Short mmCIF file of C-alpha atoms in Angstrom, two decimals:
data_model
loop_
_atom_site.label_atom_id
_atom_site.label_comp_id
_atom_site.label_asym_id
_atom_site.label_seq_id
_atom_site.Cartn_x
_atom_site.Cartn_y
_atom_site.Cartn_z
CA MET A 245 0.00 0.00 0.00
CA SER A 246 1.38 3.43 -0.95
CA SER A 247 0.43 7.03 -0.21
CA PRO A 248 0.91 9.86 -2.76
CA HIS A 249 2.81 12.73 -1.14
CA GLU A 250 0.40 15.39 -2.42
CA PHE A 251 -2.63 13.62 -0.85
CA PRO A 252 -1.80 12.72 2.77
CA THR A 253 -5.25 11.24 3.49
CA LEU A 254 -5.05 8.84 0.51
CA SER A 255 -3.60 5.34 0.45
CA ILE A 256 -3.40 3.27 -2.73
CA VAL A 257 -3.93 -0.48 -2.40
CA ASP A 258 -1.51 -1.52 -5.13
CA HIS A 259 -1.43 -5.28 -4.59
CA PRO A 260 -0.75 -7.12 -7.89
CA LEU A 261 -4.12 -8.91 -7.78
CA VAL A 262 -5.94 -5.61 -7.22
CA ARG A 263 -4.11 -4.00 -10.15
CA HIS A 264 -4.83 -6.98 -12.40
CA LYS A 265 -8.54 -7.11 -11.57
CA LEU A 266 -8.93 -3.34 -11.84
CA THR A 267 -7.58 -3.48 -15.40
CA LEU A 268 -10.23 -6.06 -16.28
CA LEU A 269 -12.84 -3.88 -14.57
CA ARG A 270 -11.93 -0.88 -16.74
CA ASP A 271 -12.36 -2.83 -19.98
CA ARG A 272 -15.48 -1.71 -21.83
CA ALA A 273 -15.94 -5.29 -23.07
CA THR A 274 -16.35 -6.67 -19.54
CA SER A 275 -19.88 -8.01 -19.08
CA THR A 276 -22.25 -7.01 -16.27
CA LYS A 277 -21.76 -10.43 -14.64
CA GLN A 278 -17.97 -10.14 -14.79
CA PHE A 279 -18.09 -6.52 -13.61
CA LYS A 280 -20.08 -7.49 -10.50
CA GLU A 281 -17.69 -10.33 -9.73
CA LEU A 282 -14.64 -8.10 -10.14
CA VAL A 283 -16.04 -5.32 -7.91
CA ASP A 284 -16.81 -7.97 -5.30
CA GLU A 285 -13.31 -9.48 -5.52
CA ILE A 286 -11.46 -6.15 -5.46
CA ALA A 287 -13.48 -4.94 -2.47
CA MET A 288 -12.62 -8.14 -0.61
CA LEU A 289 -8.91 -7.77 -1.37
CA MET A 290 -8.92 -4.10 -0.37
CA ALA A 291 -10.71 -4.92 2.88
CA TYR A 292 -7.54 -6.64 4.14
CA GLU A 293 -5.82 -3.25 4.16
CA ALA A 294 -8.89 -1.29 5.26
CA THR A 295 -9.25 -3.46 8.37
CA ARG A 296 -5.56 -3.68 9.24
CA ASP A 297 -5.95 -1.79 12.52
CA LEU A 298 -9.32 -3.09 13.68
CA ALA A 299 -9.55 -3.64 17.40
CA LEU A 300 -8.87 -7.16 18.67
CA GLU A 301 -9.91 -8.89 21.87
CA PRO A 302 -8.26 -11.89 23.55
CA VAL A 303 -10.19 -15.17 23.46
CA PRO A 304 -9.50 -18.65 24.85
CA VAL A 305 -9.27 -21.52 22.38
CA ASP A 306 -8.92 -25.28 22.78
CA THR A 307 -6.61 -26.83 20.19
CA PRO A 308 -6.55 -30.61 19.71
CA LEU A 309 -3.61 -30.67 22.13
CA GLU A 310 -4.14 -28.00 24.78
CA SER A 311 -5.88 -24.81 25.80
CA THR A 312 -4.29 -21.55 24.69
CA SER A 313 -5.21 -17.96 23.97
CA GLY A 314 -5.79 -16.20 20.69
CA TRP A 315 -7.38 -13.10 19.22
CA ALA A 316 -10.74 -12.24 17.72
CA VAL A 317 -11.73 -9.22 15.67
CA ARG A 318 -14.51 -7.28 17.31
CA GLY A 319 -16.50 -7.61 14.11
CA LYS A 320 -19.78 -6.61 15.72
CA LYS A 321 -18.32 -3.11 16.02
CA LEU A 322 -17.58 -2.80 12.29
CA THR A 323 -20.27 -1.34 10.04
CA LEU A 324 -20.21 -1.24 6.26
CA VAL A 325 -22.12 1.66 4.73
CA PRO A 326 -22.57 1.58 0.95
CA ILE A 327 -23.60 4.79 -0.77
CA LEU A 328 -26.60 3.75 -2.88
CA ARG A 329 -26.63 2.36 -5.38
CA ALA A 330 -23.15 1.53 -6.69
CA GLY A 331 -21.72 1.00 -3.20
CA LEU A 332 -23.91 -2.09 -2.84
CA GLY A 333 -21.57 -3.95 -5.19
CA MET A 334 -18.75 -3.76 -2.63
CA VAL A 335 -20.62 -5.14 0.40
CA GLU A 336 -20.73 -8.89 -0.13
CA GLY A 337 -17.01 -9.35 -0.69
CA ILE A 338 -16.18 -7.63 2.60
CA LEU A 339 -18.92 -9.53 4.44
CA ARG A 340 -17.31 -12.80 3.39
CA LEU A 341 -14.23 -11.70 5.32
CA ILE A 342 -16.12 -10.29 8.31
CA PRO A 343 -19.59 -11.89 8.35
CA SER A 344 -20.48 -10.37 11.73
CA ALA A 345 -20.14 -6.79 10.44
CA ARG A 346 -23.33 -4.74 10.35
CA VAL A 347 -24.53 -3.03 7.18
CA GLY A 348 -26.04 0.46 7.04
CA HIS A 349 -27.14 2.39 3.96
CA ILE A 350 -26.99 5.97 2.73
CA GLY A 351 -28.95 7.19 -0.29
CA LEU A 352 -28.14 10.60 -1.76
CA TYR A 353 -29.61 12.86 -4.41
CA ARG A 354 -28.56 16.28 -5.69
CA ASP A 355 -30.92 19.15 -4.90
CA HIS A 356 -31.87 20.86 -8.16
CA ASP A 357 -31.80 24.35 -6.64
CA THR A 358 -28.74 24.24 -4.41
CA LEU A 359 -26.91 21.47 -6.35
CA GLU A 360 -25.86 20.08 -2.96
CA PRO A 361 -26.20 16.38 -2.03
CA VAL A 362 -29.11 15.50 0.28
CA ASP A 363 -29.53 12.11 1.93
CA TYR A 364 -32.96 10.66 1.14
CA TYR A 365 -32.21 7.46 3.06
CA PHE A 366 -30.00 7.04 6.12
CA LYS A 367 -29.89 3.98 8.34
CA VAL A 368 -26.98 2.92 10.57
CA PRO A 369 -26.77 1.21 13.97
CA GLY A 370 -27.73 3.40 16.89
CA ASP A 371 -24.41 3.02 18.73
CA ALA A 372 -22.49 4.85 15.98
CA GLY A 373 -20.01 6.40 18.39
CA GLU A 374 -18.73 2.94 19.38
CA ARG A 375 -18.26 1.65 15.84
CA ASP A 376 -15.71 1.61 13.03
CA PHE A 377 -17.31 2.56 9.71
CA LEU A 378 -16.25 1.63 6.20
CA LEU A 379 -18.05 3.95 3.76
CA LEU A 380 -18.21 2.28 0.34
CA ASP A 381 -18.51 3.72 -3.17
CA PRO A 382 -16.66 2.46 -6.27
CA MET A 383 -16.00 6.01 -7.48
CA LEU A 384 -14.62 9.13 -5.79
CA ALA A 385 -15.22 11.72 -8.51
CA THR A 386 -16.08 15.26 -7.39
CA GLY A 387 -16.17 14.18 -3.73
CA GLY A 388 -19.53 15.84 -3.08
CA SER A 389 -21.50 12.70 -2.30
CA ALA A 390 -18.73 11.20 -0.19
CA ALA A 391 -18.32 14.40 1.84
CA ALA A 392 -22.09 14.61 2.41
CA ALA A 393 -22.27 10.96 3.47
CA ILE A 394 -19.43 11.44 5.97
CA THR A 395 -21.16 14.54 7.35
CA SER A 396 -24.31 12.45 7.87
CA LEU A 397 -22.34 9.71 9.63
CA LYS A 398 -20.65 12.22 11.91
CA ARG A 399 -24.03 13.78 12.70
CA ALA A 400 -25.16 10.33 13.83
CA GLY A 401 -22.18 10.14 16.21
CA ALA A 402 -19.57 8.32 14.13
CA THR A 403 -15.96 9.22 14.91
CA ARG A 404 -14.01 6.41 13.18
CA ILE A 405 -14.71 6.44 9.43
CA ARG A 406 -12.76 5.23 6.41
CA PHE A 407 -13.77 5.76 2.82
CA LEU A 408 -13.13 2.84 0.48
CA CYS A 409 -13.32 3.25 -3.31
CA LEU A 410 -11.96 1.59 -6.43
CA VAL A 411 -10.95 4.63 -8.50
CA ALA A 412 -10.47 8.21 -7.31
CA ALA A 413 -9.98 11.52 -9.10
CA PRO A 414 -7.49 14.04 -7.66
CA GLU A 415 -10.30 16.61 -7.43
CA GLY A 416 -12.41 14.30 -5.26
CA VAL A 417 -9.53 13.34 -2.98
CA ALA A 418 -8.67 17.01 -2.45
CA ARG A 419 -12.28 18.01 -1.73
CA LEU A 420 -12.75 15.16 0.73
CA ALA A 421 -9.48 15.96 2.50
CA ALA A 422 -10.52 19.60 2.83
CA ALA A 423 -13.97 18.74 4.19
CA HIS A 424 -12.94 15.78 6.38
CA PRO A 425 -9.17 15.68 6.96
CA ASP A 426 -9.67 13.05 9.68
CA VAL A 427 -11.10 10.44 7.26
CA PRO A 428 -8.57 8.17 5.52
CA VAL A 429 -9.30 7.26 1.90
CA LEU A 430 -8.31 3.89 0.43
CA ALA A 431 -8.43 3.48 -3.36
CA ALA A 432 -7.25 0.91 -5.86
CA SER A 433 -6.16 3.71 -8.21
CA LEU A 434 -5.68 7.47 -8.29
CA ASP A 435 -6.78 8.31 -11.83
CA ARG A 436 -5.75 11.32 -13.91
CA GLU A 437 -8.62 13.81 -13.76
CA LEU A 438 -12.32 14.56 -14.16
CA ASN A 439 -13.72 15.44 -17.57
CA GLU A 440 -16.06 18.37 -18.18
CA ILE A 441 -19.14 16.40 -17.08
CA GLY A 442 -17.58 14.95 -13.93
CA TYR A 443 -16.53 11.50 -15.15
CA ILE A 444 -13.23 10.07 -13.95
CA LEU A 445 -10.54 9.62 -16.65
CA PRO A 446 -9.46 7.02 -17.58
CA GLY A 447 -11.99 5.64 -15.12
CA LEU A 448 -14.30 2.71 -15.71
CA GLY A 449 -17.52 4.40 -16.83
CA ASP A 450 -20.62 4.63 -14.66
CA ALA A 451 -20.12 1.99 -11.97
CA GLY A 452 -23.82 1.82 -11.06
CA ASP A 453 -24.93 1.31 -14.66
CA ARG A 454 -22.27 -1.34 -15.25
CA LEU A 455 -23.09 -3.16 -12.01
CA PHE A 456 -26.82 -3.31 -12.58
CA GLY A 457 -26.98 -3.52 -16.36
CA THR A 458 -28.63 -0.15 -16.90
CA ARG A 459 -26.04 1.30 -19.26
#
């Protein structure tokens, strides 16, 4: 995992398997079925890094030979929060690693008058202040939706939040760092730029459309 010097809140998960699968994900010829599978697999691989410093608790264990002590992740205190709808594609892979994690949801839309994101759906566990949150969205483009989602989580009491995405634009990373400098960002790639209509270049297209076959 590496961190670009100009973006101190950003870490790039550059494992060879992540880089290989991300290249397949970018390919316009990749089918909806393959795209879903790749998002799932990359999210699972990235979750190893995203959960590196999760809290552990000691537990007793009986081996076939004797009793000893070991460690258990306090998974019940981890909550995955996909930003609807594309973030849903990242949930199952992480749950296979940590099946006891809870899952919240945030749905956002852009207000036509103010052009600011508004959450139309927000549901997370009530003990937010005691939890570690992984906020999930395949794309970090302008950063507006991610910043609004983090603001909503903090309003609910969350203090430990990480944002996990597949591809990020420099503009989005910078905006998120300015709005929430305490929130680490993990991405599989820092792409070149946004185009004039807010798409990441080289990017991978519209992740939601490619996940759900609506392109």
